[in-house]
XYZ file of C-alpha atoms in Angstrom:
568
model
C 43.748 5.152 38.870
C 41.457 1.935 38.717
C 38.550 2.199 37.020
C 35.637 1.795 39.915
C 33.316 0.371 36.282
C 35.224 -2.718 36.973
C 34.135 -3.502 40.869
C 30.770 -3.501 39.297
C 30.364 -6.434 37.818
C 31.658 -10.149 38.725
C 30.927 -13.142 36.611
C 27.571 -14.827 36.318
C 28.521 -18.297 36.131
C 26.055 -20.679 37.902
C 22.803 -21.551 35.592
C 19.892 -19.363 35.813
C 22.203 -17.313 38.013
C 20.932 -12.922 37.764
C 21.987 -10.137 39.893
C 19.437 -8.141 41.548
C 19.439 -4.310 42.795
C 19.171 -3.639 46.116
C 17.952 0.157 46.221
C 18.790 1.987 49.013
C 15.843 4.248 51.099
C 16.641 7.796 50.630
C 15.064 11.514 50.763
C 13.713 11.854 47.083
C 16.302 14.728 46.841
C 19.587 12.175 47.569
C 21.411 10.433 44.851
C 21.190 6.812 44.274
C 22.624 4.223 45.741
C 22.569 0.611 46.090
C 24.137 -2.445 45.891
C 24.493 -5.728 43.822
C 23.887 -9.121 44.912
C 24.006 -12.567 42.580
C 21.409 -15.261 43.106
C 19.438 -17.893 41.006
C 16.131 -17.658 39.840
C 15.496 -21.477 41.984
C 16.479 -19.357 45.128
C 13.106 -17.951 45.906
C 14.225 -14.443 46.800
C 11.424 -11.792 46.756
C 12.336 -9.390 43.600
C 9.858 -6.881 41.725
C 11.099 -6.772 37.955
C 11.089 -3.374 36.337
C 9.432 -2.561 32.812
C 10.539 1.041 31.183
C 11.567 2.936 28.316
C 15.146 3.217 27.953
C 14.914 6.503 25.779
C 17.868 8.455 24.906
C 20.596 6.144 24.746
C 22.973 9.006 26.553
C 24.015 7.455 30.075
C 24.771 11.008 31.916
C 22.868 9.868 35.285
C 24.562 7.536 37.667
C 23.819 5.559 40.857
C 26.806 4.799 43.519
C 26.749 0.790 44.178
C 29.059 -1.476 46.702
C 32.568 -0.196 47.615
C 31.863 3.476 45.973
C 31.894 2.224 42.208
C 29.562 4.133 39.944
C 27.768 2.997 37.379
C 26.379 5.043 34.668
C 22.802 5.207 33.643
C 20.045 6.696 31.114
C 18.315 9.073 32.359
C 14.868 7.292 32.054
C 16.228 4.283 34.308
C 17.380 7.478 36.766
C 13.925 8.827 36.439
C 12.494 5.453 37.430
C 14.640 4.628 40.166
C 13.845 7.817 42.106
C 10.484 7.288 41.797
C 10.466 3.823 42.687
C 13.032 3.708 45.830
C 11.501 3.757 49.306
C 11.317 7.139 51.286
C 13.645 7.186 53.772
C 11.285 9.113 56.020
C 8.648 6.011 56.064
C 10.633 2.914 55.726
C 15.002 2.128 55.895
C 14.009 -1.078 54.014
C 16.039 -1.078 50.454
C 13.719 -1.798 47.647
C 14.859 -5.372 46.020
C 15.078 -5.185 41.879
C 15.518 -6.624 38.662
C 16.620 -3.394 35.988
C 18.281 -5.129 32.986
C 20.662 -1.701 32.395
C 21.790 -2.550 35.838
C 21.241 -5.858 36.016
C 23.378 -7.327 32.833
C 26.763 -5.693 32.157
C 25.569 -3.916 28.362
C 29.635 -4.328 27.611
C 29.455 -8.453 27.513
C 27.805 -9.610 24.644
C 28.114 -13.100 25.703
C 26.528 -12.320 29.195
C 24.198 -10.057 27.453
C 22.907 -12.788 25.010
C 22.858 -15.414 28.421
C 20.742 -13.237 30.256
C 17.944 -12.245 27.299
C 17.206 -16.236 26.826
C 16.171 -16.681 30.276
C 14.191 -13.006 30.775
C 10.847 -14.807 30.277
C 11.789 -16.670 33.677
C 12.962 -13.702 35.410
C 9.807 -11.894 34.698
C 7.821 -15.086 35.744
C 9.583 -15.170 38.525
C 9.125 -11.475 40.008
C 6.931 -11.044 43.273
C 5.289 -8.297 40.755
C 5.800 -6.662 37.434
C 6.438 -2.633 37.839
C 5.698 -0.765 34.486
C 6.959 2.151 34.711
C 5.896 4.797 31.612
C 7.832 8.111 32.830
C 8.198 10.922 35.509
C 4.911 13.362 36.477
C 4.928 15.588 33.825
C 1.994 17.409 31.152
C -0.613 16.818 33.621
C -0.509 13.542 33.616
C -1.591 12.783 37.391
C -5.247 14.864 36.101
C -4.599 12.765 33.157
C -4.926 9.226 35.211
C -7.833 10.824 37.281
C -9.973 11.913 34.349
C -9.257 8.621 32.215
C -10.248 6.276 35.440
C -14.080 8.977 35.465
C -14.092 7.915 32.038
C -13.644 4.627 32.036
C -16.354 3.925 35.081
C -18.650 6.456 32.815
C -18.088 3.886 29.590
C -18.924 1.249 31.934
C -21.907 2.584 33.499
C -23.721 3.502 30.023
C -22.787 -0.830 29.194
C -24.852 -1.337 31.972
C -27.420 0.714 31.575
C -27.096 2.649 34.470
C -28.592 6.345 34.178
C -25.415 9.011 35.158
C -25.683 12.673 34.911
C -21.973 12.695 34.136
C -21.148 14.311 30.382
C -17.872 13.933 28.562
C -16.383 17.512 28.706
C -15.600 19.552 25.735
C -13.160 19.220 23.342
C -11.624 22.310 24.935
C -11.180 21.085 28.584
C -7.340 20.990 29.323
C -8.019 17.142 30.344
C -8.266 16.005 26.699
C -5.014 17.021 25.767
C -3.212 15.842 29.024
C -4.919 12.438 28.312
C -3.828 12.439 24.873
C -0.287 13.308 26.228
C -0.786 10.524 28.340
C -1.589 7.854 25.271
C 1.975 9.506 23.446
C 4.266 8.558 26.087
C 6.406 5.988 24.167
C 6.725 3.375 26.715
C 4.073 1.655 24.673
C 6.325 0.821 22.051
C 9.028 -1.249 22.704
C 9.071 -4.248 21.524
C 10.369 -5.636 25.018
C 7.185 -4.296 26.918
C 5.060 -6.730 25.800
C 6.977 -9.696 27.324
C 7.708 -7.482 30.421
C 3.876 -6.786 30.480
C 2.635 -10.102 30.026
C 5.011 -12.727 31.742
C 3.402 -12.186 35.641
C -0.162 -11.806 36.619
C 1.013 -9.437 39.422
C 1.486 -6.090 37.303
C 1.381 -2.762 38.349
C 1.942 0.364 36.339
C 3.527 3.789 37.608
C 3.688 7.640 36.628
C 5.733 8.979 38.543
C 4.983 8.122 42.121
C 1.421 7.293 41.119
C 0.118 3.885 40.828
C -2.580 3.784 38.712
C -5.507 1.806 39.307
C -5.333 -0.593 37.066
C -3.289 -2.092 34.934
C -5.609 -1.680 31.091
C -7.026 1.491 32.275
C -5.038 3.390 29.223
C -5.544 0.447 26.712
C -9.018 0.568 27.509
C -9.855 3.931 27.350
C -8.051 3.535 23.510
C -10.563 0.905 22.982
C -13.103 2.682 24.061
C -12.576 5.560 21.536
C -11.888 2.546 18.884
C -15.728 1.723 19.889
C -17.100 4.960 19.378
C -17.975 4.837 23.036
C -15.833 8.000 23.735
C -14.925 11.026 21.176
C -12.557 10.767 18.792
C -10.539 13.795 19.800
C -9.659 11.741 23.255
C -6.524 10.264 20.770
C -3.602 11.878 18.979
C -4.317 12.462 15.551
C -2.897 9.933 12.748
C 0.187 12.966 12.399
C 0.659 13.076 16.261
C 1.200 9.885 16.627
C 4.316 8.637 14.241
C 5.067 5.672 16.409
C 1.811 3.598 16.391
C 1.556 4.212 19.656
C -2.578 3.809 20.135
C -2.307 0.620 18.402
C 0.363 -0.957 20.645
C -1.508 0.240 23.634
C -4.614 -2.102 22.049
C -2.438 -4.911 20.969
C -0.504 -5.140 24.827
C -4.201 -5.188 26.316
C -5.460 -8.001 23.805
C -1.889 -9.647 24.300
C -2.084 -9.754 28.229
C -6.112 -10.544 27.928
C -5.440 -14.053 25.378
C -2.386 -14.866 27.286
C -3.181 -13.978 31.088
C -6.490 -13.972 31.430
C -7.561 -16.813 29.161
C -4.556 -18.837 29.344
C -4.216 -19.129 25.373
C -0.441 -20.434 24.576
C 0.960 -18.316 21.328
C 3.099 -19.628 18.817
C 6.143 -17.728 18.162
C 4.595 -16.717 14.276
C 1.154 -15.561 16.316
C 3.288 -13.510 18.592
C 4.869 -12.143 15.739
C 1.964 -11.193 13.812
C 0.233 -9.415 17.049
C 3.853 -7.683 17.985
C 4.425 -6.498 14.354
C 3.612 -2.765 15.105
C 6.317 -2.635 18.243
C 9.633 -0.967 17.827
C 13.404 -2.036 18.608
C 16.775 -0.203 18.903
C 18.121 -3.211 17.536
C 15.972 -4.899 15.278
C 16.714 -8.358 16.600
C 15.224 -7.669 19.230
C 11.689 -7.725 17.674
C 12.278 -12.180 17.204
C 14.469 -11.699 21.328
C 11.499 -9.951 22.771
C 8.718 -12.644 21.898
C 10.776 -15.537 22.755
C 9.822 -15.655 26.409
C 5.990 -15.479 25.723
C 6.109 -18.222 22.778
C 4.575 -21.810 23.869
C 6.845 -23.350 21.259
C 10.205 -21.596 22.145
C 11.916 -24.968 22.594
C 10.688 -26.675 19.459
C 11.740 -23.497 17.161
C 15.316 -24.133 19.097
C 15.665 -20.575 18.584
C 19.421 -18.792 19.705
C 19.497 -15.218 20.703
C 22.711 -14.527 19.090
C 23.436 -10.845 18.592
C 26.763 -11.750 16.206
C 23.927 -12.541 13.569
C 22.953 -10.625 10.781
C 18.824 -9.142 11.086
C 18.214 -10.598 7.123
C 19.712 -13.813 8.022
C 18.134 -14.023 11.377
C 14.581 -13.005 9.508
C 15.080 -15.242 6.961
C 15.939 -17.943 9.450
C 12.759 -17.421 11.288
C 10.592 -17.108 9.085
C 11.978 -20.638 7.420
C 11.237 -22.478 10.916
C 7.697 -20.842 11.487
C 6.833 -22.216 8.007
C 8.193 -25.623 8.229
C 6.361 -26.018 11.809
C 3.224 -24.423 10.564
C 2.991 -26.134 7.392
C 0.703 -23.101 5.781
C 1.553 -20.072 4.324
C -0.093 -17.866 7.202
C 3.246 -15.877 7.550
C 2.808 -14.014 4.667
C 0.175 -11.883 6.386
C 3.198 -10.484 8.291
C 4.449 -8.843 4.964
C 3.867 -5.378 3.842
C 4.798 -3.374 1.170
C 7.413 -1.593 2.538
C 11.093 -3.290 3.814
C 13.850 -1.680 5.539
C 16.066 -4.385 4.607
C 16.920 -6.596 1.614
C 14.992 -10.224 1.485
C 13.330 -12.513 -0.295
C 9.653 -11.268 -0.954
C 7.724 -13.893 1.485
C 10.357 -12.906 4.433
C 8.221 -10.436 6.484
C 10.277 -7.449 7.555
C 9.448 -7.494 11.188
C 11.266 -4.075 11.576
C 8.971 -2.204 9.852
C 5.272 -1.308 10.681
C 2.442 0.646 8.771
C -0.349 2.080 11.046
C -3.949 0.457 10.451
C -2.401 -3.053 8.821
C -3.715 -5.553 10.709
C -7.904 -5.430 9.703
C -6.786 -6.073 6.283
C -5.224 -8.739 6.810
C -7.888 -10.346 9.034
C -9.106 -13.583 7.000
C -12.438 -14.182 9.047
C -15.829 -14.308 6.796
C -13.291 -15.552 3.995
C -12.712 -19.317 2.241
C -10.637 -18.449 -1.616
C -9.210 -21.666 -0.962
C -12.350 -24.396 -0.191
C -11.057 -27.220 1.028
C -7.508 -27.201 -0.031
C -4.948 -27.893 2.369
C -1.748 -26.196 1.622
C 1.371 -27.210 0.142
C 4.348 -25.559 1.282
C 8.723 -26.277 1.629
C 11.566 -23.794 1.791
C 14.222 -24.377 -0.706
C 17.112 -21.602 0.156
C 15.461 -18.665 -0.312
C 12.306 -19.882 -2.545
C 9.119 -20.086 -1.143
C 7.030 -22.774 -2.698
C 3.516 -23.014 -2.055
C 0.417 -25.015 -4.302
C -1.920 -23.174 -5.819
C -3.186 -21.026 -8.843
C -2.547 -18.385 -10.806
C -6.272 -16.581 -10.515
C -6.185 -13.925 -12.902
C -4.408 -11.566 -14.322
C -4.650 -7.362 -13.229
C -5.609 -5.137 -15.919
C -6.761 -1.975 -14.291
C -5.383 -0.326 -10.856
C -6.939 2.747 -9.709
C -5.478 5.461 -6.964
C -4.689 4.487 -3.297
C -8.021 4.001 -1.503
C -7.265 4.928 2.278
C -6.036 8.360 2.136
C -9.675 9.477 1.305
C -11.203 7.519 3.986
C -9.053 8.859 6.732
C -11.602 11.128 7.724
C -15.111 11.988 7.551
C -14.898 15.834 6.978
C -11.641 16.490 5.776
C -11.147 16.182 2.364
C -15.020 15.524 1.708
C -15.198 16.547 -2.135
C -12.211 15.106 -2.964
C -13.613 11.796 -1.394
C -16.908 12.047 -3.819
C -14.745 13.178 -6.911
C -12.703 9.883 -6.039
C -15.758 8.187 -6.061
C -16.878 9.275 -9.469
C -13.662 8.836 -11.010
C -13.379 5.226 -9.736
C -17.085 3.888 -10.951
C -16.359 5.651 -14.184
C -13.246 3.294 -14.199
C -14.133 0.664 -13.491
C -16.999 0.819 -15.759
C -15.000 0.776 -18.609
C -13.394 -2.087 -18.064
C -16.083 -4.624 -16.314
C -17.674 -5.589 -19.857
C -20.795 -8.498 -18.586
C -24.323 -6.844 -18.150
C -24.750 -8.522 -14.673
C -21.813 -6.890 -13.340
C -22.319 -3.397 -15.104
C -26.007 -3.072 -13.711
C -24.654 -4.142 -9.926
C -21.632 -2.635 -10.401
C -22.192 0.031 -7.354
C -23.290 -2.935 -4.700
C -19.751 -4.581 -6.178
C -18.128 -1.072 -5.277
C -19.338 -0.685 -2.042
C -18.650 -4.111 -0.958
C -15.154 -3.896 -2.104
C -14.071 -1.394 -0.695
C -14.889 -2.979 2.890
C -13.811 -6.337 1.549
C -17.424 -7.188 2.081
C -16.830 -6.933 6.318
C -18.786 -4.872 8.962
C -17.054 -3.361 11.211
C -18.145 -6.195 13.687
C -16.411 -8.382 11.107
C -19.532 -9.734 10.138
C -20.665 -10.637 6.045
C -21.823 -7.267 5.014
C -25.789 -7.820 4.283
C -27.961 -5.617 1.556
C -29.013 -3.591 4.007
C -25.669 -2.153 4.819
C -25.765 -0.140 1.351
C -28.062 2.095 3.434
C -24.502 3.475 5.495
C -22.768 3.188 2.017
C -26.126 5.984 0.631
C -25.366 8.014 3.792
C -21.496 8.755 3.023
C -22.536 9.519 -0.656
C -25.236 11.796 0.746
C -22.827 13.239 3.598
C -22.252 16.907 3.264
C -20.415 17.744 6.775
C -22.505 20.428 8.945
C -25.368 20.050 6.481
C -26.250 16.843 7.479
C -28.753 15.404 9.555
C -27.435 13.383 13.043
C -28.387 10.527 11.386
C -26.660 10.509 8.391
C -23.345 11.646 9.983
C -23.455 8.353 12.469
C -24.312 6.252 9.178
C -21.751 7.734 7.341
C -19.062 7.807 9.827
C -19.685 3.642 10.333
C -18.920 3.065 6.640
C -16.063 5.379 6.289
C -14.774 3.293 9.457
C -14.751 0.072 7.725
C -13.349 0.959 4.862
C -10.282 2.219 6.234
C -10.066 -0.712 8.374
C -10.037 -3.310 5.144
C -8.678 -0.664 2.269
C -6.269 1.886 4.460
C -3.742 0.267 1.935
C -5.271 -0.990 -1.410
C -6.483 0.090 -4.140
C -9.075 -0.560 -6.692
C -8.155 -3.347 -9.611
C -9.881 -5.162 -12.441
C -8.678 -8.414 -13.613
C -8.928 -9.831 -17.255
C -12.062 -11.876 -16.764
C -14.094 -8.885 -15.207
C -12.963 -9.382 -11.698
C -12.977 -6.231 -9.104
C -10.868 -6.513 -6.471
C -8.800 -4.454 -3.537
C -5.300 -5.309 -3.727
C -2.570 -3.935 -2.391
C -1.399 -0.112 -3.437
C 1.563 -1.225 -5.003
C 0.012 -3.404 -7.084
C 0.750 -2.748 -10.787
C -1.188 -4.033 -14.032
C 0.311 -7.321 -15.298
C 0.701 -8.233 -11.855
C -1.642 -11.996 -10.849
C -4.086 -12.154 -8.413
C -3.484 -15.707 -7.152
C -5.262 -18.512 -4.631
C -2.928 -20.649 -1.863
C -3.954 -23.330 -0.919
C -4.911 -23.438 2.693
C -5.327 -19.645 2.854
C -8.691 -17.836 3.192
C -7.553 -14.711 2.033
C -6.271 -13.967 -2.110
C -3.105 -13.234 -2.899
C -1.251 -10.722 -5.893
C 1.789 -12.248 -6.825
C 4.544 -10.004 -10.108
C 5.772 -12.520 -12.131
C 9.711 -12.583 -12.914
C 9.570 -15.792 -15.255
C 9.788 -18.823 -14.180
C 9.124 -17.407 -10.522
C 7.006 -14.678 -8.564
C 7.394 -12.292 -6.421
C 4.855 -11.367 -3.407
C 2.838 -8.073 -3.644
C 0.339 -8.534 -0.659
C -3.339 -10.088 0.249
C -6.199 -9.162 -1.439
C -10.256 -9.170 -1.385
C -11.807 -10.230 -5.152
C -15.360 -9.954 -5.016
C -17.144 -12.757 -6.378
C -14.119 -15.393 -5.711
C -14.046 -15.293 -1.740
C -15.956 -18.239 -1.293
C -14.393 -21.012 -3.083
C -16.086 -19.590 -6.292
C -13.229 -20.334 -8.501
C -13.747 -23.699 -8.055
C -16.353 -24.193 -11.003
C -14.865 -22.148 -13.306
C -13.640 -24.524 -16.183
C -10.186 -21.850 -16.393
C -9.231 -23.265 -12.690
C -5.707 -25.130 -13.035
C -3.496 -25.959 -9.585
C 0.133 -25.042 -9.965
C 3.262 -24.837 -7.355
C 3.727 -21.294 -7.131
C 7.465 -20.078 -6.425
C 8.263 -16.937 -4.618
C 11.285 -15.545 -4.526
């Protein structure tokens, strides 16, 4: 018996060329059906393209297409395919689409790699942009309802408009289908945010809903960000394994620079802002930018899927540095890699929740007026600058007592205690002993408001309050203080610790910094820099804040000597 798989697909073969789904009407109760049709992208046909999570990778749905073949699907593309076809009852038109599962034939590498380079201009092209984030289910219809009263009640307090509305309880059944809501995984993938961003036309489904808008559920996650709704309207930290709040923030401020203002993105900017979405195939996190970056063409970039993820990152991350000239890229790189590569090679596969405000470089200047230095030779990185000082003290990890204001309260002020007792022992000079709490304070925020503003004496006063905080005991007042301060430290410290550097130095570097490890100045680079020395070369360790040598500081000290530095 023939295999009806193979009357599914026929060549692509003419440039640009795509196939598009032609959905049939239908009862929502019938099975799918369709058909396929080839055209080009210069053709002008009318086409919606269709954004959703693939899911479980288990294709045990199907839809019929022309001549009776059948073609089997996940059942998340089922899911949205049902939802999205045209009622039979209201209109016989079919429903014209571009679903990549459908669209591409998964078994042809060659055809699959083909068709990935040109998805930027297929999304372009689409009459509209569907986003599709999952069947009705946990409410989530009284989820889109409540979060759209919310929203107008945010906005309506910005404008100073009186409302008698209150925020509900944290008990009403609305929170948790709202939070329900925010943990749909959609948000993740790495290929959303090029399906999300590519077409001003962009609508967003649940089910059969539309929602109203587009950044209704990033907002409302901004919104809580802001303090201008409660904190229990988001999963907690545990709930939400997947980073899912902070890709719903980072696809709104994606679609806002790129849409909306027209900014054009480098592919190492879209990088840094896509670090926290996920990929099947970890490849994908370099494929799934390539559409959106303005300088696709000049990296000369090849979706190959024969090619190895280390050799592809290391590849990558080679071009962005030669084009940018700088050594920005190493923001990219945490402390923790899936796979094996040179230290300065971010690992784009992997993501720690809360890592981008420390690596935000406003406020800062380490470097004056340097301009950077930097070539790739094989695998070494090297970069001018100087070795700063070297790390003689590390206390414990810094974040995981600032993750929240109640819990864990008196381990938070024994921390505290332990640390200035620390670090008191090893800062020897008078000046810095008798300030040595305005140095503590101001490092462990890196010296940043939360509006990522200089921090000014008078913010010591929030820094009193979460000393003085004693949970249900506390005035109003206090709490609001010392909830602000808690907030910026785990924005700037959610992964550093406490150091001390030979000359006196107390810094926040990263929490697997180690003593004998050098805190070190690029050149070019606002931020500082701890590098672990494996003579004659180093290794990277991370960024990090030095108080008293974020200005350009180190400048007059008579110890300051430039070097190349090599990382390896």
């Amino acid at each position: 018996m023939a295999d009806p798989m193979n009357n599914v697909f026929q060549p692509l073969n003419r440039p640009s060329e795509i196939r598009l789904l032609y959905l049939d009407a239908a009862k929502p109760t019938a099975p799918l059906t369709g058909r396929l049709e080839h055209t080009t992208l210069t053709e002008g046909i009318n086409f919606e393209a269709l954004s959703y999570e693939w899911g479980c990778s288990n294709r045990d749905s199907k839809i019929t297409l022309q001549g009776g073949s059948s073609l089997l699907i996940t059942r998340s593309l089922y899911d949205a395919l049902q939802d999205l076809r045209y009622d039979s009852r209201r209109s016989s038109s079919p429903r014209v689409l571009w679903a990549d599962a459908i669209c591409i034939n998964q078994e042809d590498h060659d055809e699959l790699a083909g068709q990935v380079s040109i998805m930027g201009s297929i999304y372009r092209n689409a009459t509209q942009v569907v986003t599709y984030i999952g069947p009705e289910r946990d409410d989530s219809s009284t989820a889109i309802a409540f979060s759209m009263r919310l929203y107008d009640y945010v906005c309506e307090r910005r404008d100073g408009i009186t409302t008698s509305y209150r925020c509900p309880p944290a008990s009403d059944p609305r929170w948790a289908a709202l939070r329900a809501l925010i943990l749909r995984t959609w948000s993740s993938r790495c290929w959303c945010a090029q399906e999300f961003i590519l077409n001003r036309n962009l609508i967003m489904m649940c089910g059969t809903v539309t929602l109203p808008t587009w950044y209704l559920i990033p907002d409302i996650v901004q919104m809580v960000v802001n303090r201008e709704l409660p904190i229990f309207a988001l999963p907690a930290k545990d709930e939400d394994s997947q980073s899912l709040t902070e890709c719903l923030r980072m696809l709104g401020a994606i679609r806002d620079l790129v849409v909306d203002s027209g900014v054009k993105l480098s592919l190492g900017e879209l990088l840094l802002r896509a670090h926290p979405f996920q990929a099947t195939d970890p490849r994908d996190k370099i494929y799934s930018v390539l559409g959106l970056a303005a300088d696709h063409d000049e990296m000369g970039v090849v979706v190959d899927y024969n090619c190895r993820t280390e050799d592809l990152y290391i590849s990558i991350a080679t071009k962005i540095i030669q084009k940018m000239s700088d050594a920005t890229l190493l923001y990219n790189c945490l402390h923790v890699k899936s796979y094996v590569l040179p230290s300065w090679v971010p690992d784009w596969s992997t993501w720690l929740f809360g890592s981008h405000g420390a690596a935000m470089d406003r406020g800062y200047n380490s470097c004056g007026m340097t301009t950077p230095q930097v070539s790739v030779h094989g695998k070494e990185l090297h970069i001018s600058g100087a070795l700063v000082d070297k790390i003689i003290y590390v206390g414990e990890p810094i974040g995981k007592h600032y993750i929240d204001l109640d819990k864990g309260l008196e381990e938070r002020k024994a921390f505290i205690r332990s640390e200035l007792t620390g670090l008191s022992r090893w800062v020897q000079t008078s000046e810095r002993q008798q300030g040595l709490d305005d140095i503590f304070w101001r490092t462990l925020i890196g010296n940043i408001t939360l509006r990522e503003e200089p921090a000014r004496k008078e913010y010591s006063s929030l820094y009193e309050a979460h000393l003085d905080y004693d949970g249900p005991n506390s005035t109003p007042e206090t709490r609001a203080a010392a909830r602000v301060f808690c907030d910026a430290v785990r924005r700037r410290s959610r992964y550093r610790k406490l150091a001390v550097t030979e000359k006196g130095y107390v810094g926040a570097v990263p929490q697997t910094a180690q003593v004998g490890d050098w805190v070190s100045m690029f050149d070019g680079e606002n931020l500082l820099f701890v590098v672990r020395q494996h003579r004659p070369n180093f290794e990277y360790v991370g960024h990090a804040y030095v108080h008293g040598l974020m200005n350009g500081e180190l400048f007059d000290q008579h110890w300051y000597k430039t070097q190349t530095i090599i990382l390896v």
